[in-house]
Short mmCIF file of C-alpha atoms in Angstrom, two decimals:
data_model
loop_
_atom_site.label_atom_id
_atom_site.label_comp_id
_atom_site.label_asym_id
_atom_site.label_seq_id
_atom_site.Cartn_x
_atom_site.Cartn_y
_atom_site.Cartn_z
CA MET A 15 -0.04 -0.08 -0.02
CA ARG A 16 2.77 2.41 0.89
CA SER A 17 4.38 1.96 -2.64
CA TYR A 18 1.00 2.94 -4.25
CA LEU A 19 0.84 5.99 -2.03
CA MET A 20 4.22 7.02 -3.13
CA LEU A 21 3.24 6.54 -6.69
CA PHE A 22 0.36 8.92 -6.05
CA SER A 23 2.79 11.80 -5.90
CA ILE A 24 3.30 11.52 -9.58
CA ALA A 25 -0.44 12.01 -10.03
CA ILE A 26 -0.21 15.16 -7.68
CA PHE A 27 2.33 16.70 -9.90
CA VAL A 28 0.36 16.03 -13.11
CA ILE A 29 -2.96 17.28 -11.66
CA LEU A 30 -1.22 20.47 -10.48
CA PHE A 31 0.72 21.18 -13.59
CA LEU A 32 -1.61 20.16 -16.34
CA GLY A 33 -4.85 20.47 -14.37
CA GLY A 34 -3.99 23.91 -13.19
CA GLY A 35 -3.17 25.03 -16.68
CA LEU A 36 -6.38 23.67 -18.12
CA TYR A 37 -8.50 25.23 -15.34
CA LEU A 38 -6.87 28.69 -15.93
CA SER A 39 -7.22 28.27 -19.68
CA ALA A 40 -10.95 27.55 -19.19
CA ASN A 41 -11.27 30.70 -17.23
CA GLY A 42 -9.72 32.82 -20.00
CA VAL A 43 -6.28 33.49 -18.25
CA PRO A 44 -3.91 34.30 -20.86
CA ASN A 45 -0.70 32.11 -21.18
CA ALA A 46 -2.50 29.80 -18.74
CA PHE A 47 0.23 27.07 -18.72
CA TYR A 48 2.93 29.71 -17.79
CA GLN A 49 1.07 30.71 -14.69
CA ILE A 50 2.08 27.70 -12.64
CA SER A 51 5.66 26.71 -12.89
CA PRO A 52 6.13 23.07 -13.23
CA SER A 53 9.13 23.43 -10.94
CA VAL A 54 6.84 24.76 -8.28
CA ALA A 55 4.18 22.25 -9.09
CA ILE A 56 6.32 19.41 -8.25
CA LEU A 57 7.09 20.59 -4.78
CA PRO A 58 3.89 19.38 -3.39
CA ALA A 59 4.49 15.94 -4.91
CA LEU A 60 7.86 15.69 -3.49
CA ILE A 61 6.72 16.66 -0.03
CA TRP A 62 3.96 14.05 -0.25
CA ALA A 63 6.53 11.44 -1.23
CA LEU A 64 8.71 12.65 1.82
CA LEU A 65 5.72 12.21 4.13
CA MET A 66 4.64 8.83 2.76
CA SER A 67 8.18 7.38 2.85
CA ARG A 68 9.78 5.37 5.68
CA GLY A 69 13.13 5.81 7.37
CA PRO A 70 15.10 8.64 9.05
CA PHE A 71 14.63 12.10 7.39
CA GLU A 72 18.34 12.26 6.48
CA LYS A 73 18.21 8.94 4.81
CA ARG A 74 15.27 9.86 2.74
CA LEU A 75 16.94 13.16 1.61
CA LYS A 76 19.80 10.90 0.69
CA HIS A 77 17.76 9.10 -1.71
CA ILE A 78 16.37 12.24 -3.27
CA PHE A 79 20.03 13.48 -3.89
CA GLN A 80 21.02 10.04 -5.19
CA GLY A 81 17.96 10.35 -7.76
CA MET A 82 19.28 13.87 -8.65
CA SER A 83 22.71 12.42 -9.32
CA ASN A 84 21.68 9.97 -11.84
CA GLN A 85 24.03 9.94 -14.78
CA THR A 86 21.27 10.04 -17.43
CA LEU A 87 19.70 13.06 -15.67
CA LEU A 88 22.80 15.01 -15.27
CA THR A 89 23.60 14.33 -18.94
CA MET A 90 20.24 15.79 -19.87
CA CYS A 91 21.00 18.90 -17.67
CA MET A 92 24.20 19.56 -19.30
CA ILE A 93 22.59 19.21 -22.79
CA TYR A 94 20.04 21.91 -21.56
CA ILE A 95 22.79 24.52 -20.81
CA PHE A 96 24.83 23.59 -23.90
CA ALA A 97 21.65 24.01 -25.99
CA GLY A 98 20.70 27.29 -24.13
CA ALA A 99 24.15 28.79 -25.04
CA PHE A 100 24.02 27.58 -28.71
CA GLY A 101 20.62 29.08 -29.11
CA VAL A 102 21.26 32.40 -27.59
CA VAL A 103 24.73 32.95 -29.24
CA THR A 104 23.44 31.91 -32.81
CA GLN A 105 20.57 34.19 -32.45
CA ALA A 106 22.55 37.18 -31.28
CA VAL A 107 25.09 36.85 -34.00
CA GLY A 108 22.16 36.46 -36.65
CA CYS A 109 22.86 32.96 -37.81
CA ILE A 110 19.08 31.88 -37.56
CA ASP A 111 17.71 34.66 -39.96
CA ASP A 112 20.46 34.12 -42.49
CA LEU A 113 19.95 30.30 -42.33
CA VAL A 114 16.16 30.62 -42.84
CA HIS A 115 16.61 32.97 -45.82
CA PHE A 116 19.15 30.48 -47.28
CA ILE A 117 16.82 27.53 -46.92
CA MET A 118 14.02 29.38 -48.53
CA THR A 119 15.97 30.02 -51.54
CA LEU A 120 16.77 26.27 -52.03
CA LEU A 121 13.31 24.70 -51.37
CA PRO A 122 9.81 25.33 -52.50
CA SER A 123 7.48 26.32 -49.66
CA LYS A 124 5.78 22.76 -49.93
CA ALA A 125 9.09 21.01 -49.04
CA LEU A 126 10.07 23.22 -45.99
CA LEU A 127 8.23 21.07 -43.24
CA PRO A 128 8.84 17.68 -44.77
CA SER A 129 12.65 18.60 -44.99
CA LEU A 130 12.62 19.69 -41.31
CA PHE A 131 11.46 16.32 -40.38
CA ILE A 132 14.02 14.51 -42.68
CA LEU A 133 16.78 16.71 -41.19
CA SER A 134 15.79 15.94 -37.59
CA ALA A 135 15.51 12.26 -38.34
CA SER A 136 18.73 11.89 -40.11
CA ILE A 137 20.62 13.74 -37.40
CA GLY A 138 18.82 11.69 -34.63
CA PHE A 139 19.73 8.41 -36.36
CA ALA A 140 23.34 9.34 -36.67
CA MET A 141 23.72 11.05 -33.27
CA GLY A 142 21.57 8.55 -31.27
CA SER A 143 20.40 11.38 -28.99
CA SER A 144 16.93 12.82 -29.27
CA MET A 145 17.86 15.60 -26.78
CA GLY A 146 20.71 16.55 -29.05
CA VAL A 147 18.57 16.81 -32.06
CA VAL A 148 15.96 18.89 -30.18
CA ALA A 149 18.79 21.16 -28.98
CA ALA A 150 20.45 21.56 -32.36
CA VAL A 151 17.43 21.62 -34.76
CA SER A 152 14.70 23.44 -32.75
CA PRO A 153 16.28 26.86 -33.54
CA ILE A 154 15.94 26.23 -37.13
CA GLY A 155 12.25 25.24 -36.79
CA ILE A 156 11.65 28.27 -34.72
CA GLY A 157 13.36 30.46 -37.30
CA LEU A 158 11.23 28.89 -40.00
CA ALA A 159 8.09 29.47 -38.21
CA GLN A 160 8.99 33.18 -37.35
CA SER A 161 9.94 33.88 -40.98
CA THR A 162 6.84 32.23 -42.66
CA GLY A 163 4.24 32.79 -40.13
CA THR A 164 3.95 29.00 -39.33
CA ASP A 165 2.87 27.92 -35.89
CA ILE A 166 6.06 27.51 -33.71
CA SER A 167 4.52 24.57 -32.07
CA LEU A 168 4.01 22.74 -35.37
CA THR A 169 7.67 23.08 -36.35
CA LEU A 170 8.72 21.96 -32.85
CA GLY A 171 6.54 19.06 -32.99
CA ILE A 172 8.07 18.04 -36.35
CA VAL A 173 11.55 18.44 -34.97
CA ILE A 174 10.57 16.24 -31.82
CA GLY A 175 9.02 13.66 -34.19
CA GLY A 176 12.24 13.45 -36.16
CA ALA A 177 14.39 13.19 -32.90
CA MET A 178 12.23 10.22 -31.61
CA PHE A 179 12.50 8.52 -35.07
CA GLY A 180 16.29 8.63 -34.49
CA ASP A 181 16.06 7.66 -30.76
CA ASN A 182 14.10 4.70 -31.65
CA LEU A 183 15.91 3.47 -34.63
CA SER A 184 19.38 4.50 -34.16
CA LEU A 185 21.96 1.66 -33.42
CA ILE A 186 23.76 3.62 -30.88
CA SER A 187 20.98 5.45 -28.85
CA ASP A 188 20.70 4.75 -25.16
CA THR A 189 17.10 3.41 -25.90
CA THR A 190 18.28 0.79 -28.30
CA LEU A 191 21.14 -0.11 -25.86
CA ALA A 192 18.77 -0.50 -23.14
CA ALA A 193 16.23 -2.59 -25.02
CA VAL A 194 18.82 -4.98 -26.61
CA HIS A 195 20.71 -5.32 -23.27
CA THR A 196 17.60 -6.33 -21.31
CA GLN A 197 16.20 -8.53 -24.01
CA LYS A 198 19.44 -10.30 -24.58
CA THR A 199 19.68 -9.53 -28.30
CA THR A 200 21.80 -7.51 -30.66
CA ALA A 201 21.29 -3.98 -32.01
CA GLN A 202 21.42 -5.41 -35.55
CA LYS A 203 18.57 -7.81 -34.89
CA LYS A 204 16.54 -5.25 -33.17
CA PHE A 205 17.05 -2.77 -36.19
CA SER A 206 15.84 -5.66 -38.57
CA ALA A 207 12.60 -5.85 -36.71
CA ASN A 208 12.35 -2.19 -35.89
CA ALA A 209 13.09 -0.61 -39.26
CA PRO A 210 9.97 -1.56 -41.20
CA ILE A 211 7.83 -0.03 -38.44
CA ALA A 212 9.77 3.14 -38.19
CA LEU A 213 10.15 3.70 -41.90
CA VAL A 214 6.53 2.98 -42.72
CA ALA A 215 5.46 5.37 -39.92
CA ALA A 216 7.82 8.05 -41.27
CA ALA A 217 6.59 7.54 -44.89
CA LEU A 218 3.04 7.85 -43.80
CA TYR A 219 3.72 10.83 -41.57
CA LEU A 220 5.63 12.70 -44.39
CA GLY A 221 2.66 12.02 -46.75
CA LEU A 222 0.27 13.64 -44.19
CA VAL A 223 2.56 16.56 -43.66
CA VAL A 224 2.70 17.20 -47.48
CA VAL A 225 -1.04 16.88 -47.85
CA PHE A 226 -2.31 18.65 -44.72
CA GLN A 227 0.49 21.05 -43.91
CA PRO A 228 -0.60 24.69 -43.75
CA THR A 229 0.50 27.06 -46.63
CA VAL A 230 3.95 28.21 -45.90
CA SER A 231 4.69 31.64 -47.34
CA ALA A 232 7.28 34.41 -46.72
CA PRO A 233 8.76 37.22 -48.48
CA PHE A 234 11.56 35.95 -50.69
CA SER A 235 14.88 37.25 -49.83
CA THR A 236 18.44 36.58 -50.94
CA ASP A 237 19.85 39.09 -48.29
CA PHE A 238 21.81 36.56 -46.17
CA HIS A 239 25.51 36.25 -45.25
CA THR A 240 27.10 32.94 -46.29
CA ILE A 241 29.50 32.95 -43.46
CA LYS A 242 26.79 32.93 -40.88
CA LEU A 243 25.58 29.49 -42.27
CA ILE A 244 28.73 27.86 -41.12
CA PRO A 245 27.77 27.26 -37.45
CA TYR A 246 24.64 25.21 -38.54
CA LEU A 247 26.60 23.42 -41.30
CA ALA A 248 29.20 22.59 -38.82
CA VAL A 249 26.63 21.20 -36.17
CA ILE A 250 24.84 19.15 -38.91
CA VAL A 251 28.13 17.71 -40.23
CA PHE A 252 29.42 16.90 -36.64
CA ALA A 253 26.04 15.37 -35.67
CA LEU A 254 25.76 13.24 -38.77
CA SER A 255 29.34 12.08 -38.29
CA GLY A 256 28.26 10.64 -34.80
CA MET A 257 30.05 13.06 -32.77
CA ASN A 258 29.29 13.41 -29.04
CA VAL A 259 26.32 15.83 -28.49
CA PHE A 260 28.47 17.87 -26.16
CA LEU A 261 31.05 18.31 -28.74
CA VAL A 262 28.48 19.12 -31.41
CA LEU A 263 26.67 21.92 -29.41
CA GLY A 264 29.97 23.20 -27.87
CA LEU A 265 31.91 23.52 -31.01
CA GLY A 266 28.84 24.98 -32.85
CA THR A 267 28.63 27.73 -30.08
CA ILE A 268 32.26 28.50 -30.44
CA VAL A 269 32.09 28.65 -34.21
CA ALA A 270 29.00 31.03 -33.97
CA GLY A 271 30.80 33.31 -31.39
CA LEU A 272 33.92 33.49 -33.62
CA ILE A 273 32.11 34.32 -36.70
CA GLY A 274 30.12 36.95 -34.78
CA ILE A 275 33.45 38.60 -33.67
CA ILE A 276 35.20 38.22 -37.11
CA GLU A 277 32.38 39.35 -39.20
CA PRO A 278 32.15 43.18 -39.40
CA SER A 279 29.78 44.07 -36.58
CA ASP A 280 29.88 45.33 -33.21
CA TYR A 281 29.82 41.78 -31.48
CA THR A 282 32.60 41.32 -29.12
CA LEU A 283 34.27 38.68 -27.05
CA LEU A 284 32.75 40.14 -23.92
CA GLN A 285 29.26 39.98 -25.38
CA PHE A 286 30.10 36.44 -26.55
CA THR A 287 30.78 35.41 -22.96
CA GLN A 288 27.73 37.19 -21.63
CA ASP A 289 25.45 35.46 -24.26
CA ILE A 290 26.95 32.11 -23.36
CA TYR A 291 25.95 32.79 -19.65
CA ARG A 292 22.41 34.07 -20.74
CA GLY A 293 21.98 30.79 -22.56
CA PHE A 294 22.83 29.00 -19.40
CA ALA A 295 20.50 30.91 -17.38
CA SER A 296 17.58 30.53 -19.84
CA MET A 297 17.47 26.78 -18.96
CA ASN A 298 17.29 27.39 -15.06
CA GLU A 299 13.65 26.35 -14.86
CA ILE A 300 13.79 23.16 -16.93
CA MET A 301 17.02 22.12 -15.09
CA VAL A 302 15.41 22.50 -11.57
CA LEU A 303 12.38 20.62 -12.67
CA SER A 304 14.43 17.89 -14.09
CA LEU A 305 16.54 17.63 -10.75
CA LEU A 306 13.39 17.58 -8.65
CA LEU A 307 11.79 14.99 -10.92
CA GLY A 308 14.84 12.96 -10.55
CA GLY A 309 14.91 13.30 -6.76
CA LEU A 310 11.15 12.41 -6.64
CA MET A 311 12.06 9.20 -8.77
CA GLY A 312 14.90 8.42 -6.63
CA LEU A 313 12.89 8.47 -3.40
CA ILE A 314 10.16 6.38 -4.90
CA GLN A 315 12.46 3.76 -6.03
CA SER A 316 14.03 3.57 -2.61
CA GLN A 317 10.63 2.89 -1.16
CA GLY A 318 9.85 -0.09 -3.38
CA GLY A 319 8.90 1.93 -6.50
CA PHE A 320 7.20 0.02 -8.94
CA ALA A 321 7.96 -3.26 -7.32
CA PRO A 322 4.26 -4.18 -6.52
CA LEU A 323 3.06 -3.45 -9.99
CA LEU A 324 5.93 -5.47 -11.63
CA GLN A 325 5.59 -8.36 -9.25
CA ARG A 326 1.94 -8.67 -9.98
CA LEU A 327 2.58 -8.24 -13.75
CA GLU A 328 5.18 -11.01 -13.59
CA LYS A 329 2.80 -13.37 -11.77
CA ILE A 330 -0.02 -12.75 -14.28
CA ASN A 331 2.21 -13.01 -17.48
CA THR A 332 4.76 -15.71 -16.62
CA GLY A 333 2.51 -17.95 -14.52
CA GLN A 334 0.98 -19.49 -17.70
CA LYS A 335 1.78 -19.42 -21.35
CA HIS A 336 0.01 -16.73 -23.28
CA THR A 337 -0.31 -15.91 -26.85
CA GLN A 338 2.42 -13.62 -28.44
CA VAL A 339 -0.25 -11.03 -29.25
CA TYR A 340 -1.47 -10.93 -25.70
CA ILE A 341 2.23 -10.62 -24.45
CA SER A 342 2.95 -7.89 -27.13
CA LEU A 343 -0.05 -5.89 -25.78
CA SER A 344 0.81 -6.47 -22.26
CA ILE A 345 4.45 -5.08 -23.10
CA VAL A 346 2.93 -1.98 -24.95
CA THR A 347 0.73 -1.21 -21.99
CA ILE A 348 3.31 -1.40 -19.27
CA ILE A 349 6.19 0.25 -20.97
CA SER A 350 3.70 3.13 -21.85
CA LEU A 351 2.45 3.52 -18.38
CA ILE A 352 5.89 3.37 -16.74
CA THR A 353 7.47 5.79 -19.32
CA ALA A 354 4.64 8.28 -18.61
CA ALA A 355 5.31 7.98 -14.97
CA VAL A 356 9.09 8.42 -14.94
CA ALA A 357 9.31 10.62 -18.16
CA ASN A 358 12.49 8.85 -19.22
CA ASN A 359 12.19 6.19 -21.83
CA VAL A 360 15.68 4.53 -20.92
CA ILE A 361 14.95 4.26 -17.22
CA SER A 362 11.47 2.84 -17.98
CA ILE A 363 13.11 0.15 -20.23
CA LEU A 364 15.59 -0.79 -17.61
CA ILE A 365 12.65 -0.98 -14.89
CA ILE A 366 10.59 -3.43 -16.89
CA GLY A 367 13.27 -5.08 -19.17
CA VAL A 368 13.99 -8.09 -17.12
CA ILE A 369 10.33 -8.98 -16.58
CA VAL A 370 9.52 -8.43 -20.43
CA GLU A 371 12.48 -10.86 -21.44
CA LYS A 372 10.82 -13.55 -19.29
CA MET A 373 7.38 -12.80 -20.65
CA ALA A 374 8.72 -12.94 -24.26
CA LYS A 375 10.61 -16.03 -23.80
CA LYS A 376 7.67 -18.01 -22.29
CA SER A 377 5.33 -16.97 -25.15
CA GLY A 378 7.81 -17.53 -27.92
CA LEU A 379 8.07 -13.88 -28.85
CA SER A 380 11.58 -13.24 -30.24
CA ALA A 381 13.98 -11.10 -28.29
CA ALA A 382 14.34 -8.65 -31.30
CA HIS A 383 10.57 -8.10 -31.35
CA SER A 384 10.30 -7.51 -27.54
CA ALA A 385 13.14 -5.21 -27.79
CA THR A 386 11.39 -3.35 -30.65
CA LEU A 387 8.22 -3.08 -28.65
CA LEU A 388 10.04 -1.58 -25.81
CA SER A 389 11.89 0.90 -27.99
CA VAL A 390 9.03 1.96 -30.11
CA PHE A 391 6.36 2.48 -27.46
CA SER A 392 8.67 4.19 -24.83
CA CYS A 393 9.70 6.62 -27.61
CA VAL A 394 6.11 7.24 -28.61
CA VAL A 395 5.05 8.08 -24.99
CA GLN A 396 8.39 10.07 -24.30
CA GLY A 397 7.76 12.20 -27.42
CA VAL A 398 4.17 13.31 -26.27
CA LEU A 399 4.81 13.70 -22.58
CA PRO A 400 4.28 17.53 -21.57
CA HIS A 401 6.82 16.97 -18.80
CA GLY A 402 9.17 14.91 -21.00
CA ALA A 403 12.62 16.23 -21.49
CA GLN A 404 12.44 16.70 -25.16
CA VAL A 405 9.10 18.66 -25.07
CA LEU A 406 10.22 20.77 -22.23
CA LEU A 407 13.38 21.62 -23.92
CA ALA A 408 11.64 22.54 -27.30
CA SER A 409 8.73 24.55 -25.67
CA ARG A 410 11.34 26.34 -23.48
CA LEU A 411 13.48 27.26 -26.68
CA GLY A 412 10.27 28.27 -28.56
CA GLN A 413 8.60 30.04 -25.66
CA VAL A 414 5.29 28.13 -26.11
CA SER A 415 3.26 25.91 -23.82
CA PRO A 416 4.37 22.23 -23.64
CA LEU A 417 0.70 21.09 -24.26
CA ASP A 418 0.61 23.01 -27.47
CA VAL A 419 3.73 21.30 -28.73
CA ILE A 420 2.54 17.75 -27.93
CA GLY A 421 -0.57 18.04 -30.17
CA HIS A 422 1.79 18.56 -33.12
CA VAL A 423 4.29 15.63 -32.63
CA GLY A 424 2.37 13.75 -35.26
CA TYR A 425 5.13 11.31 -36.05
CA CYS A 426 4.87 9.67 -32.67
CA TYR A 427 1.02 9.20 -33.18
CA VAL A 428 1.55 7.50 -36.40
CA LEU A 429 4.26 5.43 -35.09
CA ALA A 430 1.98 4.16 -32.30
CA GLY A 431 -0.71 3.32 -34.90
CA VAL A 432 1.61 1.44 -37.12
CA GLY A 433 3.13 -0.47 -34.06
CA ILE A 434 -0.47 -1.51 -33.11
CA MET A 435 -1.32 -2.59 -36.67
CA VAL A 436 1.78 -4.82 -36.76
CA ILE A 437 0.51 -6.50 -33.48
CA ALA A 438 -2.90 -6.90 -34.99
CA LEU A 439 -1.46 -8.39 -38.27
CA ARG A 440 0.60 -10.83 -36.10
CA SER A 441 -2.60 -12.01 -34.46
CA LEU A 442 -4.08 -12.71 -37.85
CA THR A 443 -1.11 -14.85 -39.04
CA GLN A 444 -1.17 -16.73 -35.90
CA LYS A 445 -4.88 -18.01 -36.39
#
């Protein structure tokens, strides 16, 4: 019972953050979802978890700090500040405007949004980091939206969709590595099973974007400085080469700053250093929220976490032999719920992976397919979570509500549909 009471803290956060925003929005409050900071909304949830947990107060605090020091979480926080610096410096130097004008001279208006998805997906597949893609490509999407009058939430949703394509399918992403490790298979086998689902979903999504995208129009301009395209060209080349995300963003920031100083303007080295700090500071709220979420998860895990749910799941699904379709749907359901709760698809796979491996083996479902289901549906949910790292970072960069963004992450919804269709087709072939 205590474990379930601990898990209720997650519901408290969601109710305060999303419910409060919806209530204010219904009452006509402007910028409703900015009125309640998520970093503040999570405090009552953390207090509840502290009250419901057992042990000396100092020990409970220790578990919170251990959750905050999780390597994956700290990596995300570092990406936040590098992304903030890159975004602020490139904007200050004027790189974004020149890049957008350059792109519009190359592509017809109908190809702008599909090309944005393809760019994000390509970088995501090469880099293996959805956060890196969101950090590197969101400014391009924001610049396109501002120059063409397109909804910023739409372009950010397209970027996140491409990022989750890469996170799901990349051979080197943390999601893939966690899935294949827990399912005792290889990245190559998982790719063979995963690729048809991801590629079909991408093709369908691109078709929908081409058919239903809004008319994109902007005054044609050839007034851009070629030298200011270099930072983004460097970032794209570095990312596609598989370079570490920190090096990609760090070198991109340095290149942008140097160009701003070299190119005839009043941009100085002092301003460059100040813009880097402004970029760091712009990520304060999202970093505080991520650390507090990590602390909450650390405390919940120390008190048993999801153990009662997982034990019940294991008893139900490994106590007798079930069909592969039943097991597949069970995997989809539980990985989706846990990802929604912990807001981290890699951690959710690690939590449920061992039990899923047993379930798959007993039903005869191949390890490659169970790994694919874990990867696909954890990425689907992660991409549409308003409190997920990818959505939070994109919405912070674009200064829009996370709820506005998640409504436009169309690729994740299509990917979920294709994944369910594959399971349904499997059920037909087994009859």
